[in-house]
mmCIF file of C-alpha atoms and ligand atoms in Angstrom:
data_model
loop_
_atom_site.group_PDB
_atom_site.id
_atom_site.type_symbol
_atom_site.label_atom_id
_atom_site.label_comp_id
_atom_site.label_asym_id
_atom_site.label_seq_id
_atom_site.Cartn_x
_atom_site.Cartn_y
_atom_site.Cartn_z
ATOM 1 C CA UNK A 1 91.976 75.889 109.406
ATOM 2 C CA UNK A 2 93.622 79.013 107.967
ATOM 3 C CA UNK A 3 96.501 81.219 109.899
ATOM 4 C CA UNK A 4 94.816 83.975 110.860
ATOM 5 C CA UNK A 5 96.631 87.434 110.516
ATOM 6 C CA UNK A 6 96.670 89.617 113.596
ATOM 7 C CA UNK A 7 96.109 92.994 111.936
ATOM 8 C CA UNK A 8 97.284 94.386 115.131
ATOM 9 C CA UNK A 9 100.643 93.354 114.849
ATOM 10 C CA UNK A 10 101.528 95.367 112.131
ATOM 11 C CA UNK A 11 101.959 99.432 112.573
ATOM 12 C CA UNK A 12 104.692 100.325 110.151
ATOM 13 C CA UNK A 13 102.020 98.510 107.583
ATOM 14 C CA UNK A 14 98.329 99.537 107.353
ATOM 15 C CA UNK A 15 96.786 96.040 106.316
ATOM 16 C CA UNK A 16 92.980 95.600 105.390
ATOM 17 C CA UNK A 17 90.853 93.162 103.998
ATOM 18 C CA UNK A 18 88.880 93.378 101.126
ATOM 19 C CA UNK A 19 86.392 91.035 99.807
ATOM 20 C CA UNK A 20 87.690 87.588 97.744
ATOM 21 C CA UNK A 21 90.520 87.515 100.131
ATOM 22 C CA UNK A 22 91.785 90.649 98.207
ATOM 23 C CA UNK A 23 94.318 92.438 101.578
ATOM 24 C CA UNK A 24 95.922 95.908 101.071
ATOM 25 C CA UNK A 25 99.290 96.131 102.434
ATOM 26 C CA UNK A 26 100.103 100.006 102.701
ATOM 27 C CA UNK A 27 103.484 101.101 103.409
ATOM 28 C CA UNK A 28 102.381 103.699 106.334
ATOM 29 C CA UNK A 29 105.456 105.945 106.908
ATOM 30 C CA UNK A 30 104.189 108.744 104.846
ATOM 31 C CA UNK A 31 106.085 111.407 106.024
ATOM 32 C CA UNK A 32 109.157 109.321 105.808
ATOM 33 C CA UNK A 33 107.661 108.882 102.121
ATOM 34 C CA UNK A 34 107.899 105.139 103.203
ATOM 35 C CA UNK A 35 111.318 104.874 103.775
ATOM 36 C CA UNK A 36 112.624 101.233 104.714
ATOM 37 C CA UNK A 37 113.439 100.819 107.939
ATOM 38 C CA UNK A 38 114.128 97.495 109.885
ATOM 39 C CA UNK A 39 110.565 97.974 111.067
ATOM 40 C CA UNK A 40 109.173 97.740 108.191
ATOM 41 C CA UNK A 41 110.788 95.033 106.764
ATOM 42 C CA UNK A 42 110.195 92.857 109.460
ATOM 43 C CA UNK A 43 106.752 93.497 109.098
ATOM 44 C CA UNK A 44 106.809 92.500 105.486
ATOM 45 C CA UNK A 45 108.905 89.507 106.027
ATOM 46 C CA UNK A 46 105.977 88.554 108.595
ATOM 47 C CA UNK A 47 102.925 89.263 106.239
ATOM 48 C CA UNK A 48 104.290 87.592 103.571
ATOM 49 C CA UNK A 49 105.428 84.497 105.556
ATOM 50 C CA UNK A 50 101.817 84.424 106.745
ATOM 51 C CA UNK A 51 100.076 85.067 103.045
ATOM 52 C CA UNK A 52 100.309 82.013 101.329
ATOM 53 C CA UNK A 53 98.433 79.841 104.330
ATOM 54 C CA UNK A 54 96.175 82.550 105.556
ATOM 55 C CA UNK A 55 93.968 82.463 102.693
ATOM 56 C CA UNK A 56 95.281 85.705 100.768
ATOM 57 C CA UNK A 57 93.990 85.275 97.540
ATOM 58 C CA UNK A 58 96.038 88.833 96.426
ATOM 59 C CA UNK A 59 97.878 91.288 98.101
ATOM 60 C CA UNK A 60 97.783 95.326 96.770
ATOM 61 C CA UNK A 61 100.309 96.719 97.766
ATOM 62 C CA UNK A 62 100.558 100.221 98.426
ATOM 63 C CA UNK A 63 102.333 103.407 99.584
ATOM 64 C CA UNK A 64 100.680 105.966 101.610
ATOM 65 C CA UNK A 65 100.840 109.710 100.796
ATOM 66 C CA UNK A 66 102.649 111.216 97.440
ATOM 67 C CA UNK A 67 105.608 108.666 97.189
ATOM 68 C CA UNK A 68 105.304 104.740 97.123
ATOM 69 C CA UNK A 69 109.091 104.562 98.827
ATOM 70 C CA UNK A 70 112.171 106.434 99.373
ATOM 71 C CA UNK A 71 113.952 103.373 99.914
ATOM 72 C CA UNK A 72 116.464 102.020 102.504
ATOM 73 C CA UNK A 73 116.172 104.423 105.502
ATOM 74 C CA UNK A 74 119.345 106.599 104.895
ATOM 75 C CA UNK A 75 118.710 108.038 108.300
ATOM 76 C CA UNK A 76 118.427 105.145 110.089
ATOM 77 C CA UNK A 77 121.420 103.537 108.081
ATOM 78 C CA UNK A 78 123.367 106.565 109.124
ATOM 79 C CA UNK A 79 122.629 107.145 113.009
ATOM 80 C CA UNK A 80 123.051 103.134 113.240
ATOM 81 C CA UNK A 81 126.578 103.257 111.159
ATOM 82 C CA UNK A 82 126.471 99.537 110.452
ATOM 83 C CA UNK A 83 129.775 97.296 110.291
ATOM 84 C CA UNK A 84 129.599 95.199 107.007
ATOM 85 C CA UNK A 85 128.618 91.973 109.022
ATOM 86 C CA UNK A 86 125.615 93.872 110.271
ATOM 87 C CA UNK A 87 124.694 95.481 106.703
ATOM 88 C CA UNK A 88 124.666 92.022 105.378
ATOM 89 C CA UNK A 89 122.070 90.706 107.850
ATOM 90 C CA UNK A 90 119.936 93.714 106.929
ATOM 91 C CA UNK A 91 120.122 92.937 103.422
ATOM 92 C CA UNK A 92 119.437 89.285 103.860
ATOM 93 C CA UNK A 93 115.966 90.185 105.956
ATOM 94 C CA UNK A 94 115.595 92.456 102.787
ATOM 95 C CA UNK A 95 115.698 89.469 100.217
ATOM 96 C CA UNK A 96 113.938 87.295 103.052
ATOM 97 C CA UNK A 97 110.692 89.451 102.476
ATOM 98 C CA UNK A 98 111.088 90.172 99.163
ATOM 99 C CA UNK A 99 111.511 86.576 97.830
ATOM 100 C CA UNK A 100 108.243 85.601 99.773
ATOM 101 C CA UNK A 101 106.833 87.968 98.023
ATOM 102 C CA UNK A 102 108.134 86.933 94.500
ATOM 103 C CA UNK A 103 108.083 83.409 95.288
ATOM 104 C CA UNK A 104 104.897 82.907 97.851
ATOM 105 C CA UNK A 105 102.501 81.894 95.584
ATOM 106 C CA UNK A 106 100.244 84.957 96.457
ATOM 107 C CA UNK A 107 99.903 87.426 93.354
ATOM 108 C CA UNK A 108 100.940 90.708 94.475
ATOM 109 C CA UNK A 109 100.288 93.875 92.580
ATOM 110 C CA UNK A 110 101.864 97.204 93.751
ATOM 111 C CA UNK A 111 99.850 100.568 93.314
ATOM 112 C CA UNK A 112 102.784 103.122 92.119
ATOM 113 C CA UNK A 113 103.045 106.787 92.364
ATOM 114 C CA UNK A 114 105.846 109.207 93.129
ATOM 115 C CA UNK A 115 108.690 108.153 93.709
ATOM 116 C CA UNK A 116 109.771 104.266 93.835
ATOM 117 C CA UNK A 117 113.390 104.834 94.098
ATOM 118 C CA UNK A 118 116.435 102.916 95.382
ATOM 119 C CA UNK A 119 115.077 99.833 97.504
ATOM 120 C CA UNK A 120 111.482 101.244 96.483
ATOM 121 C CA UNK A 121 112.242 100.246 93.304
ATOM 122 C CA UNK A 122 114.003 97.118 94.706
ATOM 123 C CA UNK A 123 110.420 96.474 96.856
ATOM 124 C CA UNK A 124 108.455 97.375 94.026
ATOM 125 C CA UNK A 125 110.062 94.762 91.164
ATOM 126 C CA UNK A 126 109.281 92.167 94.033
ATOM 127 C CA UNK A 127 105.704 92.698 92.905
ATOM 128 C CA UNK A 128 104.339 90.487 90.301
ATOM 129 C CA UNK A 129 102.066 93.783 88.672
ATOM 130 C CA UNK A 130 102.861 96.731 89.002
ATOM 131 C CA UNK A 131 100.508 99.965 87.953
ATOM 132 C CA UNK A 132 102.191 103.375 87.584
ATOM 133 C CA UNK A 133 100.519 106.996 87.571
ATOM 134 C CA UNK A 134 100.946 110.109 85.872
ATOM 135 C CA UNK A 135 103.190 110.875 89.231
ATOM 136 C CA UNK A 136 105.556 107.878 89.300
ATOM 137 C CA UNK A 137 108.928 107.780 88.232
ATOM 138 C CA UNK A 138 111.713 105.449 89.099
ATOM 139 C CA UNK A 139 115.215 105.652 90.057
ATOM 140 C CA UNK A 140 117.999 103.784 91.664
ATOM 141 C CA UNK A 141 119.965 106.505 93.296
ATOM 142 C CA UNK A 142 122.585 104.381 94.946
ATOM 143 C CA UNK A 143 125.565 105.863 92.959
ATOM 144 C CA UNK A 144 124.731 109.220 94.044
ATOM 145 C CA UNK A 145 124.336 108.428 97.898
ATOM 146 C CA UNK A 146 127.791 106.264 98.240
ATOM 147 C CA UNK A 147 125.477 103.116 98.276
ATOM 148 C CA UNK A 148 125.248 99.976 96.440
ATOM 149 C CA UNK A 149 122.011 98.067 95.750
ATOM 150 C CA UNK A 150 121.277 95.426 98.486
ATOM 151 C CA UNK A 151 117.507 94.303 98.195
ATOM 152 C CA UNK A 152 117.803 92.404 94.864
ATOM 153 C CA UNK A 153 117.738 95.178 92.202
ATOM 154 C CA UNK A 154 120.791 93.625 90.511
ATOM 155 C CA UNK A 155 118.786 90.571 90.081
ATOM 156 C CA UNK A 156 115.266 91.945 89.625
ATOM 157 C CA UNK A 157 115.564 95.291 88.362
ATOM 158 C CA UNK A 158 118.361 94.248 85.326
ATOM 159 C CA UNK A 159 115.858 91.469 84.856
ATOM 160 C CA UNK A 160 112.923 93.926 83.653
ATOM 161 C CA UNK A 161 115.703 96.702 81.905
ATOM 162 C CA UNK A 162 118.525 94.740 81.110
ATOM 163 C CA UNK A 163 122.061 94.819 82.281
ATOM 164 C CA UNK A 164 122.737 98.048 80.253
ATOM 165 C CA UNK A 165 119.980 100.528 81.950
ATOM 166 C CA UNK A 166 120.422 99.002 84.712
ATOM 167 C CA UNK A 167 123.873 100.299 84.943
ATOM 168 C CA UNK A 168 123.315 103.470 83.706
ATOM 169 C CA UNK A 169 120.200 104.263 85.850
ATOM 170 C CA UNK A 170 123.044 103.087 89.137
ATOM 171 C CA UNK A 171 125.959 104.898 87.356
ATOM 172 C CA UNK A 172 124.003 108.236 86.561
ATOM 173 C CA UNK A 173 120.455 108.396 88.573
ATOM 174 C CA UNK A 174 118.526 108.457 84.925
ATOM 175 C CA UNK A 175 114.820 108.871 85.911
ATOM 176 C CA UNK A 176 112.258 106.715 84.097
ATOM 177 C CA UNK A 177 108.246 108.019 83.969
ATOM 178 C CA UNK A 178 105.885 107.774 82.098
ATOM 179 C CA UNK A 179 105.180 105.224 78.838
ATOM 180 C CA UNK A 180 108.610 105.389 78.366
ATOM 181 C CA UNK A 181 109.126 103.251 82.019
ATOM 182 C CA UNK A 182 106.066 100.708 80.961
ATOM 183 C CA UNK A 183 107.630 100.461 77.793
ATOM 184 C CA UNK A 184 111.005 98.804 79.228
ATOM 185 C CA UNK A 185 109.369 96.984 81.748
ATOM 186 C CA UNK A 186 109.136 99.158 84.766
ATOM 187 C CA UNK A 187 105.195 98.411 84.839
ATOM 188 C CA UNK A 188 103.023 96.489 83.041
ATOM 189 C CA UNK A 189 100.198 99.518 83.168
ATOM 190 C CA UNK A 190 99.802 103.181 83.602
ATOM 191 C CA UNK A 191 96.947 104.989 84.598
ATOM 192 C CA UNK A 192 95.763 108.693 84.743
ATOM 193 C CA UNK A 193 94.943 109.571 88.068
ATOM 194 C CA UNK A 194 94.833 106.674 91.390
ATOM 195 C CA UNK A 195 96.813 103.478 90.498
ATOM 196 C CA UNK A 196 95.536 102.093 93.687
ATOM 197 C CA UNK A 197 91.872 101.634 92.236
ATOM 198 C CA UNK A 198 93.418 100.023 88.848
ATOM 199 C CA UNK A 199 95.527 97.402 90.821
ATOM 200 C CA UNK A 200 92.171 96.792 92.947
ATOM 201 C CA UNK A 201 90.537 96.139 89.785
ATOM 202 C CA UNK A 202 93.209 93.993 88.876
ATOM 203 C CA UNK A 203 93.370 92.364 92.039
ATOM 204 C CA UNK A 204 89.464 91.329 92.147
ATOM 205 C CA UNK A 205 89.817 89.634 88.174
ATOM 206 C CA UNK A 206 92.946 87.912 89.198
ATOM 207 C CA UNK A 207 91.092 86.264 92.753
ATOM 208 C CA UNK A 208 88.911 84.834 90.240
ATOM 209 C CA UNK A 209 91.048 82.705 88.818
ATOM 210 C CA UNK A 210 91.334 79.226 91.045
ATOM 211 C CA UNK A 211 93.980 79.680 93.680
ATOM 212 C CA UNK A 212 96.327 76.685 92.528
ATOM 213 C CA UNK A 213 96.478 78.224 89.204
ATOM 214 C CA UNK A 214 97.570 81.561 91.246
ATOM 215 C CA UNK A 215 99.904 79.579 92.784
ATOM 216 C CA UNK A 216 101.784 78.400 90.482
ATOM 217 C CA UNK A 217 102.102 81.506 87.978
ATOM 218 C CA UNK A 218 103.316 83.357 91.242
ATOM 219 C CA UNK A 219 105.808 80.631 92.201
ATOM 220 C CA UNK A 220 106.321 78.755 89.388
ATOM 221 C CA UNK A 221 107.392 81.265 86.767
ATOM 222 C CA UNK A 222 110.162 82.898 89.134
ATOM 223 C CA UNK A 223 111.579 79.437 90.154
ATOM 224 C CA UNK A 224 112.157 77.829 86.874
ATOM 225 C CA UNK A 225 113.319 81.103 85.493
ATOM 226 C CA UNK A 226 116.402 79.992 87.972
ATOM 227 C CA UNK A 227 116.852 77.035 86.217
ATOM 228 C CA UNK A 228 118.570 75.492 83.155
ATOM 229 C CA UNK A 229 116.152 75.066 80.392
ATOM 230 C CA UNK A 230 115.882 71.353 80.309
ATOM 231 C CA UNK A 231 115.393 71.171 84.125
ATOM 232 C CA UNK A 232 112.951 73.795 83.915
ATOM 233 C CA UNK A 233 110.426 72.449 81.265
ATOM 234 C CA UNK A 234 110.663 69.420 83.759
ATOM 235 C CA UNK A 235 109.700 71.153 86.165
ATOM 236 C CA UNK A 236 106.379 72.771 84.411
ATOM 237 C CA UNK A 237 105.796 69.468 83.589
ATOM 238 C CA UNK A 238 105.521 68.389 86.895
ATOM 239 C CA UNK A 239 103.634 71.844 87.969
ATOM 240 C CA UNK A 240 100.693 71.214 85.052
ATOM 241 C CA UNK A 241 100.552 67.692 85.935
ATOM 242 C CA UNK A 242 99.267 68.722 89.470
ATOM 243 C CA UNK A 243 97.663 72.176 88.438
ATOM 244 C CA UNK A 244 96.003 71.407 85.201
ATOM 245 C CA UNK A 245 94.278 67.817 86.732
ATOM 246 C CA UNK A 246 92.780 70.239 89.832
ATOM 247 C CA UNK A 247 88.886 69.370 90.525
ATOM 248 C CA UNK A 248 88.294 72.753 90.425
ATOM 249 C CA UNK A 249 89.131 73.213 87.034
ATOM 250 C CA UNK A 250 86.587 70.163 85.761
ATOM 251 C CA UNK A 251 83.922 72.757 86.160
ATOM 252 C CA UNK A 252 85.340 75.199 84.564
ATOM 253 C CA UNK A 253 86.219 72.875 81.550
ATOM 254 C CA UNK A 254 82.729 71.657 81.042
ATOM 255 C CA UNK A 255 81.520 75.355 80.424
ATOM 256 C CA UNK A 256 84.298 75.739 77.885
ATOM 257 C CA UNK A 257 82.764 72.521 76.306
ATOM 258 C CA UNK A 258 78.862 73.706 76.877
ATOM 259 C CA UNK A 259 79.855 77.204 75.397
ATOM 260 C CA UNK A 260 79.035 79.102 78.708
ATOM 261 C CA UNK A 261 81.837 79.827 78.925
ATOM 262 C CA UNK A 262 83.679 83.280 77.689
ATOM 263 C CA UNK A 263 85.419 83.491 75.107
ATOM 264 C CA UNK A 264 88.863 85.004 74.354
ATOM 265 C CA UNK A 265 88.283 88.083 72.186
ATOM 266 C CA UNK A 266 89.732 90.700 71.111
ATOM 267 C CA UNK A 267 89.496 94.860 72.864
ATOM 268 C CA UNK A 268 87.389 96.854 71.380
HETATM 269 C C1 1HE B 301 113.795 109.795 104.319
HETATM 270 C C2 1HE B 301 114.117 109.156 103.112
HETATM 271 C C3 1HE B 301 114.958 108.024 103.166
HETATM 272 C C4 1HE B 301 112.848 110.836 102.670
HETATM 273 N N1 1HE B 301 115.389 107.633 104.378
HETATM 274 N N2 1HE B 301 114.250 109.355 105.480
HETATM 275 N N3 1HE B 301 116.854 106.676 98.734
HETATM 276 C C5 1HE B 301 117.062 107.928 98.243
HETATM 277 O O1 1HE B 301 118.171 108.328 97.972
HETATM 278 C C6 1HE B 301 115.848 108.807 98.134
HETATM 279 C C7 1HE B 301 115.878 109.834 99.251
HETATM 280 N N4 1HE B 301 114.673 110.648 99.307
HETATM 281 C C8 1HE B 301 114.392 111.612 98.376
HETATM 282 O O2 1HE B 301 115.075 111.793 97.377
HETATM 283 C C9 1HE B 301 113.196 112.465 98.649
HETATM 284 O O3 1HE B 301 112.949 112.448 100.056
HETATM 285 C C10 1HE B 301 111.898 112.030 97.921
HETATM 286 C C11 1HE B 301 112.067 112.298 96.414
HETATM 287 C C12 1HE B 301 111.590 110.552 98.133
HETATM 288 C C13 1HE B 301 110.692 112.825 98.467
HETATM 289 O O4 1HE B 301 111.008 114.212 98.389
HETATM 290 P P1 1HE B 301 110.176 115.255 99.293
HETATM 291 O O5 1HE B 301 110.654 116.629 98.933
HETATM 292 O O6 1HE B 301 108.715 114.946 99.159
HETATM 293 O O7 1HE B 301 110.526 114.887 100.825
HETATM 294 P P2 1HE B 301 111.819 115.296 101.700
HETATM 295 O O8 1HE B 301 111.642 116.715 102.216
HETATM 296 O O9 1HE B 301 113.084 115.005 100.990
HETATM 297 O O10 1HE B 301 111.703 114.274 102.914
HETATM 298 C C14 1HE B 301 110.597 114.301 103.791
HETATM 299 C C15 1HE B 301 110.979 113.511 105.012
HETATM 300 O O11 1HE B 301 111.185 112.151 104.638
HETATM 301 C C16 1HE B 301 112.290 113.979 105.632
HETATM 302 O O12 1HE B 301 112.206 113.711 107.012
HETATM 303 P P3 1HE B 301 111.999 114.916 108.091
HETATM 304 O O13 1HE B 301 111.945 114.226 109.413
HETATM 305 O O14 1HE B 301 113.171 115.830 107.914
HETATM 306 O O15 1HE B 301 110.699 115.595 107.706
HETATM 307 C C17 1HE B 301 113.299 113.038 105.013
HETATM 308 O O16 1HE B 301 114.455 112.895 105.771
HETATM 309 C C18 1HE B 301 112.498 111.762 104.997
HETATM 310 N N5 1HE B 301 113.016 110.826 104.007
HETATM 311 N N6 1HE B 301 113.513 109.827 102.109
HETATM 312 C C19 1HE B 301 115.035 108.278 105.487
HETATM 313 N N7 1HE B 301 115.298 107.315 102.087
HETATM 314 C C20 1HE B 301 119.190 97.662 100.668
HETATM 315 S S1 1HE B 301 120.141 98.872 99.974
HETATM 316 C C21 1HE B 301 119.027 100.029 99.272
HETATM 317 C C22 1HE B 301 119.757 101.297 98.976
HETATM 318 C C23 1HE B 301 118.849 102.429 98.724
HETATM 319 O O17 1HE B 301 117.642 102.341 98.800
HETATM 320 S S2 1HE B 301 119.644 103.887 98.331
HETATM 321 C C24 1HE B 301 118.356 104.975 97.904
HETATM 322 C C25 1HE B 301 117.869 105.757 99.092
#
């Protein structure tokens, strides 16, 4: 049987659950404008440990109020005045909930708006889709604050901008909004008006796809991307050998073959 995921344990998080296993995971600090506290990402680290064996087919992830994230909590990082040794562990429960997320298996899609700044925009490249709004705009305003990124952007973040932007976005606090941000990679779509409905929508065609399938795109992809080419076209080998034989897909097949089955067209 399934874990089971005790809603009530979460209070820095609003989650709910949708229909085809669809959850919403909303950051719920609003008038912190979802700053990252430890809180909070222990309570990530926890629902995305649990994800992948409680039968989430996606997780929407979302931020409550006019901002998606602030970022690390800079009030919180100050009253606590960490020694390095102690920083270090907060990063690593950082990277701890933010590689379940990018690794899992579960798709996740993040809803956008405001700002997604600093570790927002650290939390938010996590995501495997992310949908921007009229509203959203990204930043990584370490350099200003006498910070340093320490929830993966250097990793994540170059890896949708490149190692140029990146800089520059650290060294000067550049914004990004608009086309301009989907058009280097920030997000894959941009809406007028609530992102959160679009990444539903996206979230209730991508549960249709078989959940092995799911998997492996959300698992897969990042894991190989790690490795050398030769060892990582192993690798796929090995994941289509087990993904692309699955029952489920026989059925599936045969409507391809019986032309029930849609077919790939172009928009109109
Ligand atoms: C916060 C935080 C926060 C707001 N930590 N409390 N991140 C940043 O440098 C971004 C800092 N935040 C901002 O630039 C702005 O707050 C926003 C653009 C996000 C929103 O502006 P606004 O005008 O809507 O809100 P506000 O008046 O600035 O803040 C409202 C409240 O949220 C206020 O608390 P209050 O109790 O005085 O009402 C703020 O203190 C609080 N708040 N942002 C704590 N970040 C693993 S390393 C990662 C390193 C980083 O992430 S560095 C980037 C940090």
């Amino acid at each position: 049987m399934a874990i089971q995921i005790d809603k009530s344990r979460f209070s820095n998080l609003a989650v709910e659950e949708r229909d085809n296993g669809v959850w919403v995971v909303t950051l719920n600090r609003p008038s912190k404008r979802n700053a990252l506290d430890i809180d909070t990402i222990e309570e990530l680290v926890e629902f995305f440990s649990l994800a992948p064996r409680a039968g989430v087919s996606v997780a929407v992830l979302a931020g409550s109020g006019d901002h998606f994230c602030a970022g690390l909590d800079l009030i919180e990082h100050h009253d606590e005045d960490r020694s390095p040794a102690d920083f270090m562990h907060v990063c690593l429960r950082w990277h701890e909930a933010f590689n379940k997320m990018e690794y899992g298996g579960v798709p996740v899609v993040a809803a956008l708006q405001g700002a997604v700044v600093g570790g927002g925009l650290e939390l938010a490249s996590s995501a495997h889709v992310r949908v921007m709004n009229e509203t959203t705009y990204f930043a990584l305003p370490e350099g200003q604050r006498g910070l340093f990124t320490g929830g993966g952007a250097t990793i994540r973040v170059t890896d949708l901008v490149g190692k140029a932007r990146m800089i520059d976005m650290m060294l000067t606090g550049r914004v990004y909004q608009g086309q301009e941000a989907v058009d280097l990679g920030l997000a894959q779509y941009i809406v007028e008006g609530s992102s959160l409905d679009r990444a539903l929508e996206l979230a209730d065609r991508i549960a249709q796809n078989l959940p092995l399938s799911n998997f492996a795109i959300c698992s897969a992809v990042s894991h190989i991307q790690n490795m050398s080419a030769l060892d990582g076209a192993y690798a796929e080998a090995v994941v289509a050998g087990v993904v692309n034989t699955q029952p489920d897909a026989r059925t599936r097949l045969a409507a391809f073959a019986d032309k029930s089955a849609a077919r790939v067209r172009p928009n109109d």
